[in-house]
Every structure is written in C-alpha cells, then in structure tokens.
Coordinates of C-alpha atoms in Angstrom, one line a residue:
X1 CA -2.1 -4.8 17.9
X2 CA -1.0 -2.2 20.8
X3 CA -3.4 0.7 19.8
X4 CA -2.7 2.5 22.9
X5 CA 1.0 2.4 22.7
X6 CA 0.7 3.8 19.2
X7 CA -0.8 6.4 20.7
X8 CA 1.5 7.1 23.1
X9 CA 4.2 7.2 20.5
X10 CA 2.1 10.1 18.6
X11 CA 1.4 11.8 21.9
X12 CA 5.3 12.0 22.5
X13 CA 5.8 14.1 19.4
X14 CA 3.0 16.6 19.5
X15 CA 3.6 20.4 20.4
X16 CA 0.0 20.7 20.1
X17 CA -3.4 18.8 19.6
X18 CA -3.9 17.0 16.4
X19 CA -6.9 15.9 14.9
X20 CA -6.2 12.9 12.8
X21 CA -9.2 12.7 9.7
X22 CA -7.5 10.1 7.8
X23 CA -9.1 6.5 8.3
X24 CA -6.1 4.5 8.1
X25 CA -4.4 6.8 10.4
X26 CA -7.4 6.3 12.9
X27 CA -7.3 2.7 12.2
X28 CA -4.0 2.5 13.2
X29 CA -4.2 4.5 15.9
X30 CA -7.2 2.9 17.9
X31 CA -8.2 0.1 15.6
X32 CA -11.6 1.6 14.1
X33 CA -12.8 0.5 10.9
X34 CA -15.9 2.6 10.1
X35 CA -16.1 4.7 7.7
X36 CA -17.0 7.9 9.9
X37 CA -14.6 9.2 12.5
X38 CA -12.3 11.9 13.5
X39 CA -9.6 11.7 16.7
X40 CA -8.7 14.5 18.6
X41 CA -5.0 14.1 20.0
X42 CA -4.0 16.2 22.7
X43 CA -0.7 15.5 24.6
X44 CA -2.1 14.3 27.7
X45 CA -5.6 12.7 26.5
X46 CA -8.4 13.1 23.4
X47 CA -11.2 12.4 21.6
X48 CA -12.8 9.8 19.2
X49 CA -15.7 11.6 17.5
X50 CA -18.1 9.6 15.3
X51 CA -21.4 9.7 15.1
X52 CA -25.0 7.2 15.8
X53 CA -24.0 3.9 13.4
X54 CA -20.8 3.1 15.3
X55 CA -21.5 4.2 19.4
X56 CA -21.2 1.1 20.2
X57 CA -18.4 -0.4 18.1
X58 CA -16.9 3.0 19.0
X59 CA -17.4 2.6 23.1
X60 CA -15.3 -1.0 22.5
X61 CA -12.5 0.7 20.9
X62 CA -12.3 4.0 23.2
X63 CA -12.4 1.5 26.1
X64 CA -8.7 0.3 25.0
X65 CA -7.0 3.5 24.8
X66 CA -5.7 5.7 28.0
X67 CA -7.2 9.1 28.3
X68 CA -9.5 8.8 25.3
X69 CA -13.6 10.2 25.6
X70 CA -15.9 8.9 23.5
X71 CA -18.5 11.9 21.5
X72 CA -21.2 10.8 19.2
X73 CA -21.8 13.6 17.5
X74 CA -25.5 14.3 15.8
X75 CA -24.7 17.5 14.6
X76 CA -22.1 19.6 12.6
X77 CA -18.4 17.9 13.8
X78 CA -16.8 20.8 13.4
X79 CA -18.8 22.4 16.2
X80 CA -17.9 19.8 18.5
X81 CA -14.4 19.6 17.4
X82 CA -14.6 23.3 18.3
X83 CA -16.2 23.1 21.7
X84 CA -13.2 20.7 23.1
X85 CA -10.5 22.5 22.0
X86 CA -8.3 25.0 23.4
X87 CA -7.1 28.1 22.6
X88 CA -4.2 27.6 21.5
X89 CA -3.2 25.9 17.4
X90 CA -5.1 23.0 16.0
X91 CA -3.3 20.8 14.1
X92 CA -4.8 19.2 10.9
X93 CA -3.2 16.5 8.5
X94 CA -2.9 18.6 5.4
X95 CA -2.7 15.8 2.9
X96 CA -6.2 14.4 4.1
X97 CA -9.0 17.4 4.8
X98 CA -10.7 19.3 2.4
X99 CA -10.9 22.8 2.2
X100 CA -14.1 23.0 3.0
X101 CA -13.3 21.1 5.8
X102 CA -10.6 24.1 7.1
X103 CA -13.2 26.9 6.3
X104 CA -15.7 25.3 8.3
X105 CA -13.6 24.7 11.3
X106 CA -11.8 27.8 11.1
X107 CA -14.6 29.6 11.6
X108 CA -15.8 28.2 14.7
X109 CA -12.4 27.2 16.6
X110 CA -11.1 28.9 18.8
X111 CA -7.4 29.0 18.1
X112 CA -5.0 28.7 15.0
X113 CA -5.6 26.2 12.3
X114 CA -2.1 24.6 11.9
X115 CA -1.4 22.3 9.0
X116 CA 0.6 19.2 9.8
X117 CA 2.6 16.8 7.8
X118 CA 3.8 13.1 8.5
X119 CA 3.2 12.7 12.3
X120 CA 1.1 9.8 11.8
X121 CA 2.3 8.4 8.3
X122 CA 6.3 8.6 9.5
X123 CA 4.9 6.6 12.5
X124 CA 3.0 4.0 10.4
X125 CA 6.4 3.5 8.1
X126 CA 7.9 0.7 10.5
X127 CA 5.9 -2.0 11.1
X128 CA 5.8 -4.3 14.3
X129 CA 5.4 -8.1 14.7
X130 CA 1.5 -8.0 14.5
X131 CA 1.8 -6.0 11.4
X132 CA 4.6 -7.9 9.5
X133 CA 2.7 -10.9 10.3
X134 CA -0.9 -9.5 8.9
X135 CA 1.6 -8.6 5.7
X136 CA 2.8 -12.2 5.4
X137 CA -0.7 -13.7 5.7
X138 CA -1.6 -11.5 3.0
X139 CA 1.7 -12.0 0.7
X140 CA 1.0 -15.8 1.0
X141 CA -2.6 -15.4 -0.2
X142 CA -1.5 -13.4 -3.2
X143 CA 1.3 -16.8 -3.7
X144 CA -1.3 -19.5 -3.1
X145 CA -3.4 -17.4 -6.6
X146 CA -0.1 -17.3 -8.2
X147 CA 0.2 -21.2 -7.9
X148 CA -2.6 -22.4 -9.7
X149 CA -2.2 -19.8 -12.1
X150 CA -1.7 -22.8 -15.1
X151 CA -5.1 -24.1 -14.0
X152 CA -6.7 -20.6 -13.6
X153 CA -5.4 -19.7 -17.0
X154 CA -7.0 -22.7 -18.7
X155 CA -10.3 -22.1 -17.2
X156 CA -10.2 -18.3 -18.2
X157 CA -11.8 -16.7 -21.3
X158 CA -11.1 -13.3 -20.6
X159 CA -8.7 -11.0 -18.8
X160 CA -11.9 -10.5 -16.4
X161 CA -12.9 -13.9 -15.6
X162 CA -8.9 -14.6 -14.5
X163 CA -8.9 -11.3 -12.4
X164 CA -11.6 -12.7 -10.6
X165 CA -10.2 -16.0 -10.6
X166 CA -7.7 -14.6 -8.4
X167 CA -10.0 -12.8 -5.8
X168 CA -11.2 -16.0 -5.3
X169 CA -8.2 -17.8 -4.5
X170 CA -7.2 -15.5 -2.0
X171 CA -10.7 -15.4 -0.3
X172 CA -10.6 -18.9 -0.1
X173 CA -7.2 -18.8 1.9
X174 CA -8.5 -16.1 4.4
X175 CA -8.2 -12.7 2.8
X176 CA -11.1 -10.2 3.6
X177 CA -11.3 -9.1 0.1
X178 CA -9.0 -7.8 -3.0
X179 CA -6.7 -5.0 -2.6
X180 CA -8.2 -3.6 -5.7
X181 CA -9.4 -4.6 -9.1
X182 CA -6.2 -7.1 -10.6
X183 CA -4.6 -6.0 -13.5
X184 CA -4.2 -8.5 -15.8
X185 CA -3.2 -7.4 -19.5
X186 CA -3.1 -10.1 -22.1
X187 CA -1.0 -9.4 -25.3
X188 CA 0.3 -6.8 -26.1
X189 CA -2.4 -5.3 -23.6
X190 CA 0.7 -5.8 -21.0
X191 CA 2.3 -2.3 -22.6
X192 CA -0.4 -0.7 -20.2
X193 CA 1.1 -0.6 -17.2
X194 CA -2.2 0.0 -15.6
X195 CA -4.0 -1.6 -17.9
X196 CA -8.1 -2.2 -16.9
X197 CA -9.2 -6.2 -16.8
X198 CA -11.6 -6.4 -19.7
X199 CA -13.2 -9.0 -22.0
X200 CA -9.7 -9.3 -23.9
X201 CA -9.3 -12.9 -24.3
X202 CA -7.0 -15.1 -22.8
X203 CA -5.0 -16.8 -25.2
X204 CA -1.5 -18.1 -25.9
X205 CA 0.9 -15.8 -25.1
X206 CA 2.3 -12.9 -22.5
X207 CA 0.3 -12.4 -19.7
X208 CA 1.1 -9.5 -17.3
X209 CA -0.4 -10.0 -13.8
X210 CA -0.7 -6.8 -10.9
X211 CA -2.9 -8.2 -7.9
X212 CA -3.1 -8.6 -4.2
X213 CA -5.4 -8.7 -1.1
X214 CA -6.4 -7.6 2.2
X215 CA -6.1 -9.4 5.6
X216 CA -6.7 -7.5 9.0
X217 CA -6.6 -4.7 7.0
X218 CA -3.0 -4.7 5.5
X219 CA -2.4 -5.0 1.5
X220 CA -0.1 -7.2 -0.2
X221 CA 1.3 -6.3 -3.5
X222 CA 3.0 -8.9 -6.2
X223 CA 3.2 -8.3 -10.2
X224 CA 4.4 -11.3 -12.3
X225 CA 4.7 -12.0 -16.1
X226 CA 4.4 -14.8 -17.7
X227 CA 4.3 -16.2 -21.3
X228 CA 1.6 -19.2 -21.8
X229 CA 1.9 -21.8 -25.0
X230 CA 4.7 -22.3 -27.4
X231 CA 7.9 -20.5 -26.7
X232 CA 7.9 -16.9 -26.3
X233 CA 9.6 -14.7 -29.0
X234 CA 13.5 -13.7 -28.5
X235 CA 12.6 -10.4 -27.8
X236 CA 10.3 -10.8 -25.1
X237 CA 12.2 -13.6 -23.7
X238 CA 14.8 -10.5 -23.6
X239 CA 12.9 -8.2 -22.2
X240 CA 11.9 -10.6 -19.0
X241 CA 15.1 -11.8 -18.6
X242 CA 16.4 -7.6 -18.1
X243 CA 13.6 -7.2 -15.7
X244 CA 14.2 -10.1 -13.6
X245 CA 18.1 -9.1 -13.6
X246 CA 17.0 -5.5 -12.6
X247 CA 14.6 -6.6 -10.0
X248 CA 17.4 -8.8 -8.6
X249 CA 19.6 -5.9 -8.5
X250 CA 17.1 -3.7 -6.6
X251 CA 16.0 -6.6 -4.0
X252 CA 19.8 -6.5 -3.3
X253 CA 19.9 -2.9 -3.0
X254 CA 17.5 -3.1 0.1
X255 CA 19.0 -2.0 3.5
X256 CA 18.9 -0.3 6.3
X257 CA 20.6 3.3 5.3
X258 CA 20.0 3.1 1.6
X259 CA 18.2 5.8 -0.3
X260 CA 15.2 5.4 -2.4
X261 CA 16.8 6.9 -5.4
X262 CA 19.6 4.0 -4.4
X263 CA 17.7 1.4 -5.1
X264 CA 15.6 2.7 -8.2
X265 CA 19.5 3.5 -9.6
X266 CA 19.9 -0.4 -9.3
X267 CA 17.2 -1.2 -11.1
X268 CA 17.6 1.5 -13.4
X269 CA 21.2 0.6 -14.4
X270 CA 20.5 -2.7 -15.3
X271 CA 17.6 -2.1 -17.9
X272 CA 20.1 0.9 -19.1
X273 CA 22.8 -1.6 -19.7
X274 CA 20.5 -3.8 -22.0
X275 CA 18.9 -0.5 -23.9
X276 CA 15.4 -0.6 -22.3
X277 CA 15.4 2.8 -19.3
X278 CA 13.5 4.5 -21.9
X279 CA 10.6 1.8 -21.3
X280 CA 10.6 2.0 -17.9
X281 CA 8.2 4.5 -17.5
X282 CA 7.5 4.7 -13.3
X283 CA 9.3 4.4 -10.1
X284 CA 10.6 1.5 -9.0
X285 CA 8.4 1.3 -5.6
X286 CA 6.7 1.9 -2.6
X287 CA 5.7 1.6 1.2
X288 CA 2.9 -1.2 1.8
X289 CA 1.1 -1.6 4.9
X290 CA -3.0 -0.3 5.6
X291 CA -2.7 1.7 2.4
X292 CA -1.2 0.3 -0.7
X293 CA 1.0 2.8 -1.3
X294 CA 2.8 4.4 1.8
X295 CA 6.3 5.7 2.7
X296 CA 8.8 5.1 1.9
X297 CA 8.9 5.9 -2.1
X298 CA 11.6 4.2 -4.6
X299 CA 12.1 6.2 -7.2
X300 CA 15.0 8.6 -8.7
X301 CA 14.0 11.9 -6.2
X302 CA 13.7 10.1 -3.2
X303 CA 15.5 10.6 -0.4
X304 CA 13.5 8.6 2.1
X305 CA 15.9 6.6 4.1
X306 CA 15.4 2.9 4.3
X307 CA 15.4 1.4 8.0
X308 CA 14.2 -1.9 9.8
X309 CA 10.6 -2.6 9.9
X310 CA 9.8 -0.6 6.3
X311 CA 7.9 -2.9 3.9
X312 CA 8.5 -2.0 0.2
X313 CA 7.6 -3.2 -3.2
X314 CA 10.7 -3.3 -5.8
X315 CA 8.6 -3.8 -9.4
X316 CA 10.7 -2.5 -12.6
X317 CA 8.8 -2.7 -15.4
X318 CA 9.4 -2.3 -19.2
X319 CA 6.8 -1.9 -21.8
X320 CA 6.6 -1.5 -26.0
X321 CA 3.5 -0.2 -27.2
X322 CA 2.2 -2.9 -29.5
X323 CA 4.1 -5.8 -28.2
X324 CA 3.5 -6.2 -24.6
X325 CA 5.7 -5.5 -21.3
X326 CA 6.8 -7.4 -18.2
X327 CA 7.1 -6.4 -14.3
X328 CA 8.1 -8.3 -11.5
X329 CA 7.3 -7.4 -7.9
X330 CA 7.6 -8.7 -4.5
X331 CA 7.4 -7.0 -1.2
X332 CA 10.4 -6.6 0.4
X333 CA 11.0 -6.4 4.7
X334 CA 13.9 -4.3 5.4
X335 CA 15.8 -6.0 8.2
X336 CA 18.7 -5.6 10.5
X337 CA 20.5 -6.8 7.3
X338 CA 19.2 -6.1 4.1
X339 CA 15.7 -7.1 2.8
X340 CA 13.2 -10.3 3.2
X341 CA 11.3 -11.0 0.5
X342 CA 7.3 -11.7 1.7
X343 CA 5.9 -12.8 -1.5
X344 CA 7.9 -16.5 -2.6
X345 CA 6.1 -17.5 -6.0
X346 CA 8.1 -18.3 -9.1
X347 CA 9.5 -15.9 -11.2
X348 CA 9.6 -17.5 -14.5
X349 CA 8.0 -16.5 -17.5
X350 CA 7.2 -20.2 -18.6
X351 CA 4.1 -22.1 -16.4

C-alpha cells in the first residue's frame, strides 16, 4: 500500500497542520498498527509521535514516508505536539479527540485550536487496488464460513458455539481475527437485529447470521438468513422472499452518482409494496474498509454521493417481535458501471 502517496494526497488539501489522533486514519496514512500514536501533518513535512513500545516499529514505518521525523515521546504529548508547532491554527479531527484532549493542548500551543472534519475519512472513502483486494480476501473468508454452514450448524448446540464456529473458519482461510463478536439469533431471537450470541440453542428453524473478518486490516461484512429443518412457515417464507427482492433492488441501485437516500428508497419501496417498511427498523448501509462502518451511509437522509472505488454494504432487514426476522447483506464495489458484489455465497433460506 502507497502510504506516502496517501500522504501527499492529504498534504494537497491542508490550509494548515493537522494532527491526525485517529488509529485507522494513521494506519492508513503511514501503515502503523500500534495502539499509541499521533501524526502531525504540515503541508511540506511532519511528525509521527509515539512513545518507547513502538521506536522501533515506528523508525520502519517513518523511514517510508517523505518529510516525516520520528519523536518518541516519554512525557506529556501534548507538550511535544506543542513544541513543533507553529504559530499559526492547529487542526484537530473533531470526531476523534477528547475534550480533555483540547483543554490540554490548548493550553500549551502556541496557536489556534481548529476543529477539522473529513480530511482524512473523505480520503479513505475510495479504495485502491491494494485495498479492494485486502476487501476481497476478507469477503471470501466470510463465504468459505458461510459454506459449511449445514455442517457448522449440525455440530452447534448454541448460538455461541456456531458464532465461534465461524471465527474459525475464517482463521483457517487467512483472516487475522473476527471483525467483531457474530451475531447469530436463533428463533425468533432473529427479531434482534443486534441480537448478542448466547447459549440459545440451535435447533430447527430460522437462523439469522451477521459476521465477518479482518485481513491486513480491512473488514468484511455479510448477513444471511436461513431456515434449517422442515419447511419454513408461509409467513417467514414471505418475509425472506421481500428482503431478498428488496436487496436485489438496492444492489441495482448502486452507481456512480446515486444518492444514499437513492438506494435506501429502493429497498425501502419494495418491503413497502409487500406491507413490511414498518419492520425495517435501520438504514439500509454503510462504507466498509479499516473501520466497519465508514462513508458513505445508505439510509433515507443521506446525501453522500456514490462514486468508483466506495465499498458499501446493502443489508435490508425486517423483524417481528416474537417470530423472528431476516437480513441479507453483501458488500458492494461501486464501479465505473454500477456495483460488484464481493461477498458470492448463496442467498437462500433453505441449506
């Protein structure tokens, strides 16, 4: 991954320093995957701060981009921050410092504290080769779970043991670890729509599954449903066919200069037409990439504009309290022409 020319790209658009606190913005910016840093941007050069664990992980990563020192700090960062910057504004990125944070280095810098928004994130929307590709790996990790999910099933007592049943499917075909805890809801535990993996048992029936991994640091994001024994009842055969339909509709509503109110409206009309937009009860999606939920949004007040090299998840849901619900996700490419879809397993509800 071309951490310098990332840089570059952020250099081009500052008016003034930034320091960058965020870890996935650092990440992407230099490759750094501690847990303690802070990256002073200035238009013509900067600064990676971070302190004794990581010199020397630190010295390999400064080495790679143009004009950037290395500073172990030992003492408070904010006085160091301080000490390298000029007099004019500081820019901070106001969705990820504290307030303690501001106090602290208001008091000791010597020019204006000026809150930022989107200079990294907006970057960080459009992935590149070596980012689409670490999305793939990951998509096709969360697939090779999904495919022996019959088999996983049948070994499963619990809504736990499957979740984990997963993780290790996907760390067996190269992922660094679980995006987060899967959600898999059982019954009419599936009317959760964040429902917590617990010692429900597994048994014939709907299954709802919300999981996905990690490789070289990017997420991957898939929900199916599915309905395990006899055949599923007409109504929740009804309600998985409306979903699917509305997913479809939304997948097709991916392009480049489409809204993300557009494509939630897709999926929106379809569940309308069959009675259930009262059950779907959050947006239809969301960016993907080092964070599992980045810009763009897809939901009924956004106005983010799609464009080639976004990653998006397009996962309608319904969900009857008592009965069960159904999603379907996939993460969706936005290309020259419309959308590529990175995760490929089966939709059906019958395994």
């Amino acid at each position: 991954m071309n951490h310098d020319k990332r840089l570059q790209s952020l250099r081009s658009r500052l008016e003034f320093p930034l320091l960058v606190t965020d870890l996935a913005n650092i990440r992407y910016l230099s490759g750094f995957t501690g847990s303690s840093a802070y990256l002073l941007v200035t238009p013509d050069g900067g600064t990676f701060f971070t302190d004794g664990r990581y010199g020397e992980v630190a010295g390999v990563v400064v080495a790679g981009l143009e004009g950037v020192d290395l500073h172990i700090h030992t003492g408070p960062v904010v006085d160091d921050i301080a000490a390298r910057s000029d007099n004019g504004p500081l820019g901070l990125e106001g969705h990820h410092v504290t307030w303690d944070f501001v106090r602290r280095l208001e008091k000791v810098s010597p020019g204006e504290i000026a809150p930022t928004d989107g200079l990294v994130s907006d970057l960080r929307r459009y992935k590149d080769a070596d980012e689409v590709e670490a999305l793939r790996t990951a998509a096709a990790a969360g697939d090779a779970a999904f495919a022996r999910v019959t088999e996983l099933v049948e070994r499963a007592a619990t809504e736990g043991d499957l979740g984990r049943a997963l993780i290790e499917v996907m760390e067996g075909e190269g992922a660094e670890r679980a995006g987060w805890e899967p959600i898999v809801a059982a019954g009419a535990n599936a009317s959760l729509p964040h429902h917590r993996a617990g010692s429900a048992s597994i048994t014939d029936g709907l299954i709802l599954f919300d999981y996905g991994c990690i490789v070289d640091g990017y997420h991957s994001d898939m929900s199916r449903t599915i309905w395990v024994g006899d055949e599923a009842s007409a109504d929740v055969a009804a309600m998985h066919s409306a979903v699917l339909e509305s997913q479809e509709a939304g997948i097709a509503a991916v392009r480049p200069g489409a809204t993300g109110r557009e494509v939630d409206e897709a999926c929106r009309a379809v569940l309308r037409s069959h009675g259930m937009e009262e059950h779907f009860v959050h947006s239809t999606g969301h960016g993907v990439g080092l964070d599992i939920h980045e810009m763009p949004r897809l939901s009924r007040v956004s106005d983010d504009v799609l464009a080639p090299g976004d990653v998006v998840t397009v996962e309608p849901g319904v969900y009857f309290p008592g009965v069960g619900g159904v999603r379907i996700e996939d993460m969706i490419l936005v290309t020259d022409s419309g959308g590529e879809a990175l995760t490929q397993s089966p939709k059906g509800m019958l395994q």
